[in-house]
mmCIF file of C-alpha atoms in Angstrom:
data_model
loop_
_atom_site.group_PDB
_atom_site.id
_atom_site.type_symbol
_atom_site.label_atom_id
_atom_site.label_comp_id
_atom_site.label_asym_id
_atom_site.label_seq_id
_atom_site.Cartn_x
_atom_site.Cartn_y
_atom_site.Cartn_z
ATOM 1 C CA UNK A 188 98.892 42.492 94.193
ATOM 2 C CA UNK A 189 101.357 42.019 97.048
ATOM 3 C CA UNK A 190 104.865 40.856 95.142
ATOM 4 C CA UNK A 191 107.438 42.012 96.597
ATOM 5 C CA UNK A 192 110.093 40.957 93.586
ATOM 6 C CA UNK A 193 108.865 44.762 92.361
ATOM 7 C CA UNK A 194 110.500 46.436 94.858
ATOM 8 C CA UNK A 195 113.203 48.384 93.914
ATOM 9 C CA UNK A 196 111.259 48.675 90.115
ATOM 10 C CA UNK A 197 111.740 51.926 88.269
ATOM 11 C CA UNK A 198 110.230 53.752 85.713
ATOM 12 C CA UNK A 199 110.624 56.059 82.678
ATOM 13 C CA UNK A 200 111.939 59.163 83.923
ATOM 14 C CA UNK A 201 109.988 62.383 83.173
ATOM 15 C CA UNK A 202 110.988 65.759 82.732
ATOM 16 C CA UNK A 203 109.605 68.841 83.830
ATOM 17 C CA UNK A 204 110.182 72.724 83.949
ATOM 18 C CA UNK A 205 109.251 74.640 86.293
ATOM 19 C CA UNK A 206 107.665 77.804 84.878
ATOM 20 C CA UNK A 207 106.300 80.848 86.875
ATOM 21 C CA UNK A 208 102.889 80.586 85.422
ATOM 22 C CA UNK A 209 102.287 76.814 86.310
ATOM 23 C CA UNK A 210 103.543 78.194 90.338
ATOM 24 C CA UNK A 211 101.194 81.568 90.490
ATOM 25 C CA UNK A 212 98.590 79.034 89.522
ATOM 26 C CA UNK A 213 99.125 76.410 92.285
ATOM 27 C CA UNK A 214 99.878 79.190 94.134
ATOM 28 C CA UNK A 215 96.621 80.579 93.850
ATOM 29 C CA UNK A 216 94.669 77.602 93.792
ATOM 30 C CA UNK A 217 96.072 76.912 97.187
ATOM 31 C CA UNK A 218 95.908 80.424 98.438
ATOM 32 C CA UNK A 219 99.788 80.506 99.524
ATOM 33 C CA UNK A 220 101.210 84.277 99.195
ATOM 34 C CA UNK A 221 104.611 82.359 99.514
ATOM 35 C CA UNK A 222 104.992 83.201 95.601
ATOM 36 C CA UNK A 223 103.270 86.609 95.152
ATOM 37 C CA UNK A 224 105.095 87.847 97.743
ATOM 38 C CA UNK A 225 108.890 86.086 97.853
ATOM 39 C CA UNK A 226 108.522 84.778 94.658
ATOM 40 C CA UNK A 227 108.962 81.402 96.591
ATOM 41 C CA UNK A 228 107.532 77.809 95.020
ATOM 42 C CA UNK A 229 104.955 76.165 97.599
ATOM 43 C CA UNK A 230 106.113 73.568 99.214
ATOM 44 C CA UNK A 231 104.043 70.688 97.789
ATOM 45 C CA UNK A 232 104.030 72.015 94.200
ATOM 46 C CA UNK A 233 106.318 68.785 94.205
ATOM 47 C CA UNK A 234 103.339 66.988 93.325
ATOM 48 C CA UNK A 235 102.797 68.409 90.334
ATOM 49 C CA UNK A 236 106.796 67.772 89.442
ATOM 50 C CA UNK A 237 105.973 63.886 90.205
ATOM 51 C CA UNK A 238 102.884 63.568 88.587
ATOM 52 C CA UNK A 239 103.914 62.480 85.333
ATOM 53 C CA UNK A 240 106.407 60.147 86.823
ATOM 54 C CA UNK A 241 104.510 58.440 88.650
ATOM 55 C CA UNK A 242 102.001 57.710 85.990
ATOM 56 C CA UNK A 243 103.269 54.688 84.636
ATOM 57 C CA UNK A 244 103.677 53.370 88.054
ATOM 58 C CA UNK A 245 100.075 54.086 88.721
ATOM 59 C CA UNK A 246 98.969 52.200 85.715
ATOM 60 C CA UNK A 247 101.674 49.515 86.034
ATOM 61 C CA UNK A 248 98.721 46.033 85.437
ATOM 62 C CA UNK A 249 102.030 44.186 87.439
ATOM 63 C CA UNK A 250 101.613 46.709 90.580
ATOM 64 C CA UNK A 251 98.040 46.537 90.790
ATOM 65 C CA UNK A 252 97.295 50.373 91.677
ATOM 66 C CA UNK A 253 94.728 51.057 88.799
ATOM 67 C CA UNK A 254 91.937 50.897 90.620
ATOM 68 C CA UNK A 255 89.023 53.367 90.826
ATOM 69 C CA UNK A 256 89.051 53.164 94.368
ATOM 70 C CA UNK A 257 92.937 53.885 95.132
ATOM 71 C CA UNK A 258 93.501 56.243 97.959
ATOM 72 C CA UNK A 259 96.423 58.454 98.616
ATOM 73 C CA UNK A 260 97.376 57.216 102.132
ATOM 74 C CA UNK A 261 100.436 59.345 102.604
ATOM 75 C CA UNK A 262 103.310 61.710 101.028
ATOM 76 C CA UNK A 263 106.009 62.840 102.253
ATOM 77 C CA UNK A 264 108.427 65.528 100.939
ATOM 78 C CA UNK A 265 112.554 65.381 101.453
ATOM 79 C CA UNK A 266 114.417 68.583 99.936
ATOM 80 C CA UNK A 267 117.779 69.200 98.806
ATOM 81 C CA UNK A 268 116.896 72.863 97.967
ATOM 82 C CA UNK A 269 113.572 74.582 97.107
ATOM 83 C CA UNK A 270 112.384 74.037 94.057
ATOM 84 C CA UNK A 271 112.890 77.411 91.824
ATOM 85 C CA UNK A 272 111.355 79.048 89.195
ATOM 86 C CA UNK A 273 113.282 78.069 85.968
ATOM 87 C CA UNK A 274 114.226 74.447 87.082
ATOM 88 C CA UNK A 275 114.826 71.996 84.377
ATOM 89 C CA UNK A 276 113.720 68.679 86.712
ATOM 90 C CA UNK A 277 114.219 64.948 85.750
ATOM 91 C CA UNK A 278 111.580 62.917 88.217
ATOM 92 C CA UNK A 279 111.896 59.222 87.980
ATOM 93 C CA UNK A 280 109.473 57.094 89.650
ATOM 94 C CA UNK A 281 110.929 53.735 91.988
ATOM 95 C CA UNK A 282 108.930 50.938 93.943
ATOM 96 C CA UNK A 283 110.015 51.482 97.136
ATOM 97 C CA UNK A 284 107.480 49.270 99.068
ATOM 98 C CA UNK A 285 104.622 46.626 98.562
ATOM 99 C CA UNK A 286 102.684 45.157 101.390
ATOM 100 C CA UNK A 287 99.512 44.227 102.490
ATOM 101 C CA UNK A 288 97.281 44.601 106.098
ATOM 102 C CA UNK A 289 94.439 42.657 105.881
ATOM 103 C CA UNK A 290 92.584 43.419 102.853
ATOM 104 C CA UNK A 291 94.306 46.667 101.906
ATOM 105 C CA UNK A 292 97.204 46.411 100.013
ATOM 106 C CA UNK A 293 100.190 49.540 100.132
ATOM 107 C CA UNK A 294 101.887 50.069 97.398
ATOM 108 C CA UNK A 295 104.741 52.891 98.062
ATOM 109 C CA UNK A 296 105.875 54.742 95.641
ATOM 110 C CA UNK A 297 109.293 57.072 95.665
ATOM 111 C CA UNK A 298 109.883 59.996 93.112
ATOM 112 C CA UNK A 299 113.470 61.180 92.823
ATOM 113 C CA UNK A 300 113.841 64.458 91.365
ATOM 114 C CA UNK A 301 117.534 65.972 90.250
ATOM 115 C CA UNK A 302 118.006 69.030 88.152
ATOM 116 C CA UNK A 303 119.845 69.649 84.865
ATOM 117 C CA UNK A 304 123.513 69.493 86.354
ATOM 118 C CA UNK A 305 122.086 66.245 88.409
ATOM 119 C CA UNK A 306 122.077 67.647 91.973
ATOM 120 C CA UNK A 307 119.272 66.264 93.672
ATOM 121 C CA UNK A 308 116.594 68.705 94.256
ATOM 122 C CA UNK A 309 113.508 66.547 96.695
ATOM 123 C CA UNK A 310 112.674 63.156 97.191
ATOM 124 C CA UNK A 311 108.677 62.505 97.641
ATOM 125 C CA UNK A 312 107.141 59.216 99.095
ATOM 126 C CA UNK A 313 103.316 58.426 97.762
ATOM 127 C CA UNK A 314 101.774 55.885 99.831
ATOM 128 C CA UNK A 315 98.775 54.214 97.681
ATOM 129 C CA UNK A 316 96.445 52.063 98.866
ATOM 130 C CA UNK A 317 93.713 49.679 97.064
ATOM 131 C CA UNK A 318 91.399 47.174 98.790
ATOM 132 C CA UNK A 319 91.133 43.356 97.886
ATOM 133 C CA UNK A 320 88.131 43.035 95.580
ATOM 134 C CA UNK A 321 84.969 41.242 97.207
ATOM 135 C CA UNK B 48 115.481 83.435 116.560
ATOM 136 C CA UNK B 49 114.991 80.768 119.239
ATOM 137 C CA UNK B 50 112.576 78.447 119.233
ATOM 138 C CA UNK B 51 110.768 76.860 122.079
ATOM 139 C CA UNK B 52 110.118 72.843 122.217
ATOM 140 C CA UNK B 53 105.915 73.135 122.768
ATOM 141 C CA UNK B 54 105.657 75.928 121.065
ATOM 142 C CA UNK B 55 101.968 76.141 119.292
ATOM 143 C CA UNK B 56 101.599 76.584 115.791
ATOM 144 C CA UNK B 57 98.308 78.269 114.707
ATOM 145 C CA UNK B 58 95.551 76.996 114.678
ATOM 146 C CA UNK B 59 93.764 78.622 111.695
ATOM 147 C CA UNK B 60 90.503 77.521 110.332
ATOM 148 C CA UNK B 61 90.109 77.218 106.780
ATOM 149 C CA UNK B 62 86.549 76.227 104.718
ATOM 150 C CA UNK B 63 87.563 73.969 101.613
ATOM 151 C CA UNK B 64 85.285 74.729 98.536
ATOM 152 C CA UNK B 65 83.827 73.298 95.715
ATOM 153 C CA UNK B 66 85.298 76.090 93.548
ATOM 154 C CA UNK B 67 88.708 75.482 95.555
ATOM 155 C CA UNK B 68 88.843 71.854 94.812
ATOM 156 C CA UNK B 69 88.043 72.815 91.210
ATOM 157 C CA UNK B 70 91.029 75.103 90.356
ATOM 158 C CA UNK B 71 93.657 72.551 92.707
ATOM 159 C CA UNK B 72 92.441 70.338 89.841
ATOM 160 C CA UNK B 73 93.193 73.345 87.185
ATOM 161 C CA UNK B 74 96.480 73.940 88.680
ATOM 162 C CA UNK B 75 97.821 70.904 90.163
ATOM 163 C CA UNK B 76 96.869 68.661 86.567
ATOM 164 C CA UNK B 77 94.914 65.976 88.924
ATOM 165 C CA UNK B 78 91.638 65.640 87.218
ATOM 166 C CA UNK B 79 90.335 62.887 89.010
ATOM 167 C CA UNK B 80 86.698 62.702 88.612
ATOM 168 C CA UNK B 81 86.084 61.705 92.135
ATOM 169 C CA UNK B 82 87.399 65.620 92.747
ATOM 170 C CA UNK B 83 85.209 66.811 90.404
ATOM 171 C CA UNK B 84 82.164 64.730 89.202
ATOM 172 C CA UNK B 85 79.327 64.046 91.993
ATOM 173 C CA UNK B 86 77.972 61.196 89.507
ATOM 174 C CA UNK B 87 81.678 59.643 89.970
ATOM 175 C CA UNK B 88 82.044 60.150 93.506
ATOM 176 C CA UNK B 89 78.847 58.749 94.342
ATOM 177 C CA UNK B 90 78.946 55.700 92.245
ATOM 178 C CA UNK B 91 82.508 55.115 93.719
ATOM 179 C CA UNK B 92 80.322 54.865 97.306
ATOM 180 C CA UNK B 93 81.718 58.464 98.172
ATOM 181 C CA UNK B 94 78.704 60.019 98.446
ATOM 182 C CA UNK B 95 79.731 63.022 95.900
ATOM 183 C CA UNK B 96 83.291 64.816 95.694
ATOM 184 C CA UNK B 97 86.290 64.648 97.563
ATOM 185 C CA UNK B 98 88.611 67.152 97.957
ATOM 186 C CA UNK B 99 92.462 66.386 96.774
ATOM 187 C CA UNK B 100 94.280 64.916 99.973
ATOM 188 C CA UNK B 101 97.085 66.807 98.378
ATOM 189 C CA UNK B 102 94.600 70.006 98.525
ATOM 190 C CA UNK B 103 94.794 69.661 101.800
ATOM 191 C CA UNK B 104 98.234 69.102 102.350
ATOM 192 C CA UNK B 105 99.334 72.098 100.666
ATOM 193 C CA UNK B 106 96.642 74.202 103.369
ATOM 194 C CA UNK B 107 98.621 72.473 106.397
ATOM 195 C CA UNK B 108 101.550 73.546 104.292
ATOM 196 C CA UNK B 109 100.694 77.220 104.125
ATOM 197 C CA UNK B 110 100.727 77.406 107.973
ATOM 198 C CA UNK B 111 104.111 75.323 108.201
ATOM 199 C CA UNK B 112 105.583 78.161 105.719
ATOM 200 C CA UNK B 113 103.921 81.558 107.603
ATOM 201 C CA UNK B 114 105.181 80.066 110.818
ATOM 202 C CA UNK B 115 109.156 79.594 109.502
ATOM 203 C CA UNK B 116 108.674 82.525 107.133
ATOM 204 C CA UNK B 117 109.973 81.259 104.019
ATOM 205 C CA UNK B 118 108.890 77.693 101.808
ATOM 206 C CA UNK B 119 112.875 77.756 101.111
ATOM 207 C CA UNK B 120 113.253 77.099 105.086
ATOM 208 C CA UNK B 121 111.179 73.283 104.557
ATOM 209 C CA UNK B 122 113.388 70.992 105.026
ATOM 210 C CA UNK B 123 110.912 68.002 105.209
ATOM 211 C CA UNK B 124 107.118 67.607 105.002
ATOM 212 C CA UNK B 125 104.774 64.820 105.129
ATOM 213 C CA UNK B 126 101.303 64.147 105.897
ATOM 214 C CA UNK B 127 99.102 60.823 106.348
ATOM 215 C CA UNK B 128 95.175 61.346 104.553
ATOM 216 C CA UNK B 129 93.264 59.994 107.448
ATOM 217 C CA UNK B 130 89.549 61.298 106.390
ATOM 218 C CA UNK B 131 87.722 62.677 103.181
ATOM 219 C CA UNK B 132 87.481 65.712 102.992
ATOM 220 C CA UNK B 133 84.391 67.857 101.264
ATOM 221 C CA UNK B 134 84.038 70.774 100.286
ATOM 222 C CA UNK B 135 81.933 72.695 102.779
ATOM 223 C CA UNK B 136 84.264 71.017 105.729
ATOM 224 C CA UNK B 137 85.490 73.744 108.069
ATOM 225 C CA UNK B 138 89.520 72.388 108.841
ATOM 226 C CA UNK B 139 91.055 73.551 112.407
ATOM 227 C CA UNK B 140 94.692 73.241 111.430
ATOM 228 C CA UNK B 141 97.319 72.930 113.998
ATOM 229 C CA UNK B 142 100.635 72.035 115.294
ATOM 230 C CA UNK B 143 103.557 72.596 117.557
ATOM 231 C CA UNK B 144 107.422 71.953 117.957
ATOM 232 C CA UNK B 145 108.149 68.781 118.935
ATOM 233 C CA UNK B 146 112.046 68.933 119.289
ATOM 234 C CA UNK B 147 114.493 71.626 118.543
ATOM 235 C CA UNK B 148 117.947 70.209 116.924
ATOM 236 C CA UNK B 149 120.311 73.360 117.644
ATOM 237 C CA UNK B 150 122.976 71.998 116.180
ATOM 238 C CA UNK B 151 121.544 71.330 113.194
ATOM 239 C CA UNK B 152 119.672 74.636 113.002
ATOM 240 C CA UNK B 153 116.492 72.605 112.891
ATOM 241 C CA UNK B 154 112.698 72.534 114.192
ATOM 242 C CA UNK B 155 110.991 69.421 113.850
ATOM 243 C CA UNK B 156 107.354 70.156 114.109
ATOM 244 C CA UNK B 157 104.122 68.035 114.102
ATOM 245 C CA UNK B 158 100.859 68.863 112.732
ATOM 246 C CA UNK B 159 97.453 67.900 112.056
ATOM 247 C CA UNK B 160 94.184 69.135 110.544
ATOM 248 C CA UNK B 161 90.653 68.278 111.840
ATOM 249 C CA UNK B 162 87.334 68.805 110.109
ATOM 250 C CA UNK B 163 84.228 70.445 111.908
ATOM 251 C CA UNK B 164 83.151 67.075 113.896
ATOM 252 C CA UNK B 165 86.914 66.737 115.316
ATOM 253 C CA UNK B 166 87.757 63.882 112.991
ATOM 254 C CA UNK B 167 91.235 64.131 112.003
ATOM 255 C CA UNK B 168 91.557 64.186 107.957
ATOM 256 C CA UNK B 169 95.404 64.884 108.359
ATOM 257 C CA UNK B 170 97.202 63.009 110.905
ATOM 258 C CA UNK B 171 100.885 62.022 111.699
ATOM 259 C CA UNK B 172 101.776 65.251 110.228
ATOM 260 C CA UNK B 173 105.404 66.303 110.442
ATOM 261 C CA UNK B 174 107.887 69.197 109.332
ATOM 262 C CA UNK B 175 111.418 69.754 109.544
ATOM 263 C CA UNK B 176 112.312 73.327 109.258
ATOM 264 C CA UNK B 177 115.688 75.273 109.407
ATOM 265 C CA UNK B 178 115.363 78.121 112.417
ATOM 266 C CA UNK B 179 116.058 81.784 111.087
ATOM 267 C CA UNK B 180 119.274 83.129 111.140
ATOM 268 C CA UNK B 181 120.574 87.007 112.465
ATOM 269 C CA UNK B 182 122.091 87.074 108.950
ATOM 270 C CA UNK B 183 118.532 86.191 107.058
ATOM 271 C CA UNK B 184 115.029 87.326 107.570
#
């Protein structure tokens, strides 16, 4: 899976608004009062801004992370500003990494995020990693 | 507000469910089976679900955001999945400052979470978050 000539790849870019529903339910789900009681987004409901992004990078055959047994080694969150209530966000999915340690290969994946006047908003870094096949 | 560098942050102890796991799938749009089917999971070698690393995350996250007060204070978060985690696994969840940047107004902190047998399931965990103001509460 290793080739490093897809560094640097990018994706179809996704968009995504933010609504207050799709928040009180992460919210919840994660039991963070940050948005019951400031009205604030949680700080990793990124994820769920990237997720559709990074799908086609997650099923790219040339990338090799389609596997059954892919596990989320890392992620890492950069903001701009908070994410808001209302946003309008354009996520867009890059190769930033490919490399392999022994028989796990890394594949790391960067989402770029920018709202509607094209301010960037976060930056998140998904490290994947799949094992060589026996 | 000045912070101290070595400053402890929590720890709180929070038990990850099965019906906790099930709505982070609800909300969060990650229907993995491995989250959510034991037939999956176990076929997969896991032995029945997993929780969502990013489930988990977001718990570490709820302690980085009561500590600075506000989510819109996070500058930077990230997290390395070290261990499964299963529902029924009690999490010890931890961390302190590491460095204060005044100049930049910054904390960086670094964090970890643990399950019941002291394995760490989140390790390498580190936040960067602006201090508090006397003009903001």
């Amino acid at each position: 899976m290793v080739n490093t000539a897809l560094v640097g790849k990018s994706y179809q870019p996704s968009v995504h608004e933010v609504t207050a529903e799709a928040v009180e339910a992460f919210a919840q789900a994660v039991g963070d009062p940050c948005y019951s009681e400031r009205g604030e987004v949680p700080i990793t409901f990124g994820t769920v801004v990237a997720t559709d992004a990074l799908r086609p990078a997650l099923h790219d055959p040339e990338l090799g992370l389609d596997a059954t047994g892919r596990v989320h080694g890392g992620q890492e969150f950069e903001f701009n500003r908070p994410i808001r209530v209302g946003d309008r966000l354009t996520a867009i999915a890059h190769v930033e990494d490919v490399y392999k340690k022994r028989s796990l290969n890394f594949g790391v994946l960067r989402v770029e995020v920018h709202d509607r006047s094209g301010e960037p908003v976060f930056s998140v870094r998904s490290t994947m990693i799949v094992r060589d096949q026996q | 507000m000045s912070v101290e560098v070595g400053t402890e942050i929590g720890p709180v102890t929070i038990l990850v469910t099965r019906d906790q796991v099930a709505r982070y799938a609800q909300a969060s749009g990650d229907h993995n089976p491995l989250h959510l089917d034991d037939e999956v999971a176990r076929s997969a070698g896991l032995g029945g679900i997993i929780a969502h690393g990013m489930l988990t995350m977001a718990l570490m996250g709820r302690l980085v955001t009561e500590w600075c007060g506000r989510a819109d204070r996070v500058r930077s978060y990230g997290v390395r999945f070290s261990h499964v985690v299963r529902p029924g696994d009690q999490l010890t969840i931890r961390g302190r400052v590491a460095s204060v940047d005044e100049a930049g107004g910054v904390a960086h902190l670094e964090l970890s979470a643990e399950n019941q047998d002291g394995t760490f399931v989140l390790s390498n965990g580190k936040a960067t978050v602006a201090m508090k103001t006397r003009s903001d509460g």
